[in-house]
Amino acid sequence: MHRRRRSYGDMFDAGLMKLLLKIGLVGFALYCAALLYVYVKQRSFMYFPPMHGAQADVFAARGETILNVSLGGTGEMRAIYGPPPNDDAPVILFFHGNGSAAHQYTPYFDDFKAWGAGFLAAEYPGYAGNLGAPNEADIFASGQAHYDALLGQGIKPEKIYIFGHSLGAAVAVDVAKNNKAKGLILGAPFLSMKAMARQQMPFFPTGILIKDGYRSDLKIIDIETPLLIVHGSMDEMIPLSQAEQLYGLKPGEKQFAVIENGRHDFWNTAGPLHIQRFIARQEAGISAP
């Protein structure tokens, strides 16, 4: 019997298949390597803590103090406290975003005081010279510790307004879910970290990769505290749609303020005015429109 000779076409097809298989294997290996890298290094993509802390003398000159808030297992967080002018004044418990520190928000503090409100600007593990490393569990624990610190200062829950911006909004939601407060204010909030990851990394199975989920979407449905959300229509970091979805999940009294052409940091826009009005209405016993 005569063996059939392989044609050049057959050899070309076989060679092409081998090449494609090698390319596919290399591509799959690179994809797996990228998944592993994202999983291991994800917190370095999520948290950008400034290292320098607040200077006590600077804030003392402003009539504010550094309040050491104990966080079990980690150490003391150096928060900034502006006492309320009187016992009837509102007090704002403020949580900052993932790339900043409490002492960088003096324009906010100036407005709080101009409104006749006291404040406590919370700090996180690993931020501004504090011990520890940022992660969801410890940041949430820090949020609760700062709320408890306000109670320790004699502040009543019915005078506390929990306000968080960006990542701090997720902390504010967690604190509001577990404690009583007069109002909840969310600036540029996201639905969840998983939702953000799906948007930013659509080619990765982020649902199983994310360690710190920040599931505000699951928590806000249990919060009865009156809510104000403030979000810029041109936010370059967190889409307006995420805040809208979060707002839709909240039962009860709520208000949504869209800052037209507002960016992620909306403090130099109409944002503070909406917050001031919300607090004034709550203090007067007027429900959100």
PDB file of N, CA and C in Angstrom, residues 60-103:
ATOM      1  N   ALA A  60      -4.869  73.545  66.874  1.00  0.00           N
ATOM      2  CA  ALA A  60      -5.144  74.257  68.120  1.00  0.00           C
ATOM      3  C   ALA A  60      -5.369  75.743  67.848  1.00  0.00           C
ATOM      4  N   ALA A  61      -4.599  76.279  66.901  1.00  0.00           N
ATOM      5  CA  ALA A  61      -4.759  77.684  66.527  1.00  0.00           C
ATOM      6  C   ALA A  61      -6.117  77.941  65.870  1.00  0.00           C
ATOM      7  N   ARG A  62      -6.711  76.902  65.340  1.00  0.00           N
ATOM      8  CA  ARG A  62      -8.027  77.012  64.717  1.00  0.00           C
ATOM      9  C   ARG A  62      -9.158  76.732  65.707  1.00  0.00           C
ATOM     10  N   GLY A  63      -8.814  76.431  66.959  1.00  0.00           N
ATOM     11  CA  GLY A  63      -9.820  76.112  67.959  1.00  0.00           C
ATOM     12  C   GLY A  63     -10.264  74.663  67.907  1.00  0.00           C
ATOM     13  N   GLU A  64      -9.430  73.808  67.296  1.00  0.00           N
ATOM     14  CA  GLU A  64      -9.747  72.388  67.154  1.00  0.00           C
ATOM     15  C   GLU A  64      -8.667  71.562  67.848  1.00  0.00           C
ATOM     16  N   THR A  65      -8.987  70.327  68.146  1.00  0.00           N
ATOM     17  CA  THR A  65      -8.039  69.489  68.859  1.00  0.00           C
ATOM     18  C   THR A  65      -7.848  68.155  68.140  1.00  0.00           C
ATOM     19  N   ILE A  66      -6.728  67.509  68.423  1.00  0.00           N
ATOM     20  CA  ILE A  66      -6.491  66.149  67.962  1.00  0.00           C
ATOM     21  C   ILE A  66      -7.059  65.202  69.008  1.00  0.00           C
ATOM     22  N   LEU A  67      -8.004  64.400  68.581  1.00  0.00           N
ATOM     23  CA  LEU A  67      -8.651  63.455  69.484  1.00  0.00           C
ATOM     24  C   LEU A  67      -8.139  62.053  69.164  1.00  0.00           C
ATOM     25  N   ASN A  68      -7.516  61.425  70.130  1.00  0.00           N
ATOM     26  CA  ASN A  68      -7.000  60.068  69.933  1.00  0.00           C
ATOM     27  C   ASN A  68      -8.125  59.067  70.154  1.00  0.00           C
ATOM     28  N   VAL A  69      -8.471  58.363  69.078  1.00  0.00           N
ATOM     29  CA  VAL A  69      -9.576  57.402  69.113  1.00  0.00           C
ATOM     30  C   VAL A  69      -8.987  56.001  69.112  1.00  0.00           C
ATOM     31  N   SER A  70      -9.279  55.246  70.163  1.00  0.00           N
ATOM     32  CA  SER A  70      -8.697  53.916  70.319  1.00  0.00           C
ATOM     33  C   SER A  70      -9.377  52.910  69.396  1.00  0.00           C
ATOM     34  N   LEU A  71      -8.551  52.171  68.668  1.00  0.00           N
ATOM     35  CA  LEU A  71      -9.036  51.110  67.787  1.00  0.00           C
ATOM     36  C   LEU A  71      -8.384  49.818  68.239  1.00  0.00           C
ATOM     37  N   GLY A  72      -9.165  48.943  68.867  1.00  0.00           N
ATOM     38  CA  GLY A  72      -8.644  47.728  69.454  1.00  0.00           C
ATOM     39  C   GLY A  72      -7.841  46.890  68.477  1.00  0.00           C
ATOM     40  N   GLY A  73      -6.665  46.454  68.907  1.00  0.00           N
ATOM     41  CA  GLY A  73      -5.819  45.621  68.082  1.00  0.00           C
ATOM     42  C   GLY A  73      -4.929  46.384  67.119  1.00  0.00           C
ATOM     43  N   THR A  74      -5.177  47.684  66.962  1.00  0.00           N
ATOM     44  CA  THR A  74      -4.392  48.490  66.018  1.00  0.00           C
ATOM     45  C   THR A  74      -3.660  49.625  66.711  1.00  0.00           C
ATOM     46  N   GLY A  75      -4.359  50.353  67.548  1.00  0.00           N
ATOM     47  CA  GLY A  75      -3.753  51.511  68.201  1.00  0.00           C
ATOM     48  C   GLY A  75      -4.714  52.672  68.202  1.00  0.00           C
ATOM     49  N   GLU A  76      -4.190  53.875  68.282  1.00  0.00           N
ATOM     50  CA  GLU A  76      -5.021  55.069  68.330  1.00  0.00           C
ATOM     51  C   GLU A  76      -5.015  55.787  66.994  1.00  0.00           C
ATOM     52  N   MET A  77      -6.215  56.184  66.542  1.00  0.00           N
ATOM     53  CA  MET A  77      -6.366  56.987  65.339  1.00  0.00           C
ATOM     54  C   MET A  77      -6.423  58.456  65.754  1.00  0.00           C
ATOM     55  N   ARG A  78      -5.695  59.287  65.046  1.00  0.00           N
ATOM     56  CA  ARG A  78      -5.647  60.718  65.370  1.00  0.00           C
ATOM     57  C   ARG A  78      -6.712  61.460  64.561  1.00  0.00           C
ATOM     58  N   ALA A  79      -7.850  61.680  65.193  1.00  0.00           N
ATOM     59  CA  ALA A  79      -8.956  62.389  64.549  1.00  0.00           C
ATOM     60  C   ALA A  79      -8.892  63.876  64.883  1.00  0.00           C
ATOM     61  N   ILE A  80      -9.630  64.670  64.133  1.00  0.00           N
ATOM     62  CA  ILE A  80      -9.671  66.117  64.358  1.00  0.00           C
ATOM     63  C   ILE A  80     -11.053  66.490  64.868  1.00  0.00           C
ATOM     64  N   TYR A  81     -11.089  67.127  66.023  1.00  0.00           N
ATOM     65  CA  TYR A  81     -12.362  67.420  66.681  1.00  0.00           C
ATOM     66  C   TYR A  81     -12.572  68.918  66.821  1.00  0.00           C
ATOM     67  N   GLY A  82     -13.701  69.355  66.293  1.00  0.00           N
ATOM     68  CA  GLY A  82     -14.147  70.728  66.480  1.00  0.00           C
ATOM     69  C   GLY A  82     -15.380  70.700  67.363  1.00  0.00           C
ATOM     70  N   PRO A  83     -15.280  71.039  68.634  1.00  0.00           N
ATOM     71  CA  PRO A  83     -16.430  70.934  69.542  1.00  0.00           C
ATOM     72  C   PRO A  83     -17.604  71.793  69.077  1.00  0.00           C
ATOM     73  N   PRO A  84     -18.829  71.335  69.309  1.00  0.00           N
ATOM     74  CA  PRO A  84     -19.993  72.158  68.948  1.00  0.00           C
ATOM     75  C   PRO A  84     -20.043  73.407  69.811  1.00  0.00           C
ATOM     76  N   PRO A  85     -20.599  74.496  69.285  1.00  0.00           N
ATOM     77  CA  PRO A  85     -20.634  75.750  70.055  1.00  0.00           C
ATOM     78  C   PRO A  85     -21.562  75.701  71.261  1.00  0.00           C
ATOM     79  N   ASN A  86     -22.528  74.778  71.247  1.00  0.00           N
ATOM     80  CA  ASN A  86     -23.445  74.636  72.380  1.00  0.00           C
ATOM     81  C   ASN A  86     -24.059  73.239  72.345  1.00  0.00           C
ATOM     82  N   ASP A  87     -24.823  72.916  73.374  1.00  0.00           N
ATOM     83  CA  ASP A  87     -25.379  71.573  73.497  1.00  0.00           C
ATOM     84  C   ASP A  87     -26.436  71.261  72.447  1.00  0.00           C
ATOM     85  N   ASP A  88     -27.036  72.273  71.869  1.00  0.00           N
ATOM     86  CA  ASP A  88     -28.095  72.052  70.883  1.00  0.00           C
ATOM     87  C   ASP A  88     -27.575  72.027  69.447  1.00  0.00           C
ATOM     88  N   ALA A  89     -26.280  72.248  69.257  1.00  0.00           N
ATOM     89  CA  ALA A  89     -25.721  72.326  67.906  1.00  0.00           C
ATOM     90  C   ALA A  89     -25.563  70.937  67.295  1.00  0.00           C
ATOM     91  N   PRO A  90     -25.743  70.837  65.974  1.00  0.00           N
ATOM     92  CA  PRO A  90     -25.477  69.563  65.298  1.00  0.00           C
ATOM     93  C   PRO A  90     -23.984  69.280  65.263  1.00  0.00           C
ATOM     94  N   VAL A  91     -23.652  68.002  65.150  1.00  0.00           N
ATOM     95  CA  VAL A  91     -22.251  67.574  65.062  1.00  0.00           C
ATOM     96  C   VAL A  91     -22.112  66.646  63.856  1.00  0.00           C
ATOM     97  N   ILE A  92     -21.137  66.930  63.014  1.00  0.00           N
ATOM     98  CA  ILE A  92     -20.931  66.164  61.788  1.00  0.00           C
ATOM     99  C   ILE A  92     -19.787  65.182  61.994  1.00  0.00           C
ATOM    100  N   LEU A  93     -20.076  63.913  61.808  1.00  0.00           N
ATOM    101  CA  LEU A  93     -19.052  62.870  61.837  1.00  0.00           C
ATOM    102  C   LEU A  93     -18.636  62.629  60.394  1.00  0.00           C
ATOM    103  N   PHE A  94     -17.414  63.041  60.061  1.00  0.00           N
ATOM    104  CA  PHE A  94     -16.978  63.078  58.661  1.00  0.00           C
ATOM    105  C   PHE A  94     -15.959  61.992  58.341  1.00  0.00           C
ATOM    106  N   PHE A  95     -16.190  61.298  57.219  1.00  0.00           N
ATOM    107  CA  PHE A  95     -15.284  60.260  56.739  1.00  0.00           C
ATOM    108  C   PHE A  95     -14.770  60.636  55.353  1.00  0.00           C
ATOM    109  N   HIS A  96     -13.450  60.672  55.192  1.00  0.00           N
ATOM    110  CA  HIS A  96     -12.842  61.112  53.936  1.00  0.00           C
ATOM    111  C   HIS A  96     -12.666  59.965  52.947  1.00  0.00           C
ATOM    112  N   GLY A  97     -12.130  60.290  51.776  1.00  0.00           N
ATOM    113  CA  GLY A  97     -11.968  59.326  50.702  1.00  0.00           C
ATOM    114  C   GLY A  97     -10.678  58.525  50.796  1.00  0.00           C
ATOM    115  N   ASN A  98     -10.428  57.715  49.768  1.00  0.00           N
ATOM    116  CA  ASN A  98      -9.330  56.742  49.817  1.00  0.00           C
ATOM    117  C   ASN A  98      -7.955  57.339  49.543  1.00  0.00           C
ATOM    118  N   GLY A  99      -7.890  58.556  49.020  1.00  0.00           N
ATOM    119  CA  GLY A  99      -6.599  59.134  48.671  1.00  0.00           C
ATOM    120  C   GLY A  99      -6.278  60.398  49.428  1.00  0.00           C
ATOM    121  N   SER A 100      -6.924  60.595  50.563  1.00  0.00           N
ATOM    122  CA  SER A 100      -6.729  61.835  51.324  1.00  0.00           C
ATOM    123  C   SER A 100      -6.654  61.515  52.804  1.00  0.00           C
ATOM    124  N   ALA A 101      -6.469  62.553  53.611  1.00  0.00           N
ATOM    125  CA  ALA A 101      -6.418  62.409  55.059  1.00  0.00           C
ATOM    126  C   ALA A 101      -7.281  63.492  55.689  1.00  0.00           C
ATOM    127  N   ALA A 102      -7.689  63.268  56.914  1.00  0.00           N
ATOM    128  CA  ALA A 102      -8.633  64.172  57.567  1.00  0.00           C
ATOM    129  C   ALA A 102      -8.121  65.606  57.623  1.00  0.00           C
ATOM    130  N   HIS A 103      -6.820  65.786  57.868  1.00  0.00           N
ATOM    131  CA  HIS A 103      -6.314  67.144  58.054  1.00  0.00           C
ATOM    132  C   HIS A 103      -6.290  67.962  56.761  1.00  0.00           C
TER     133      HIS A 103
END
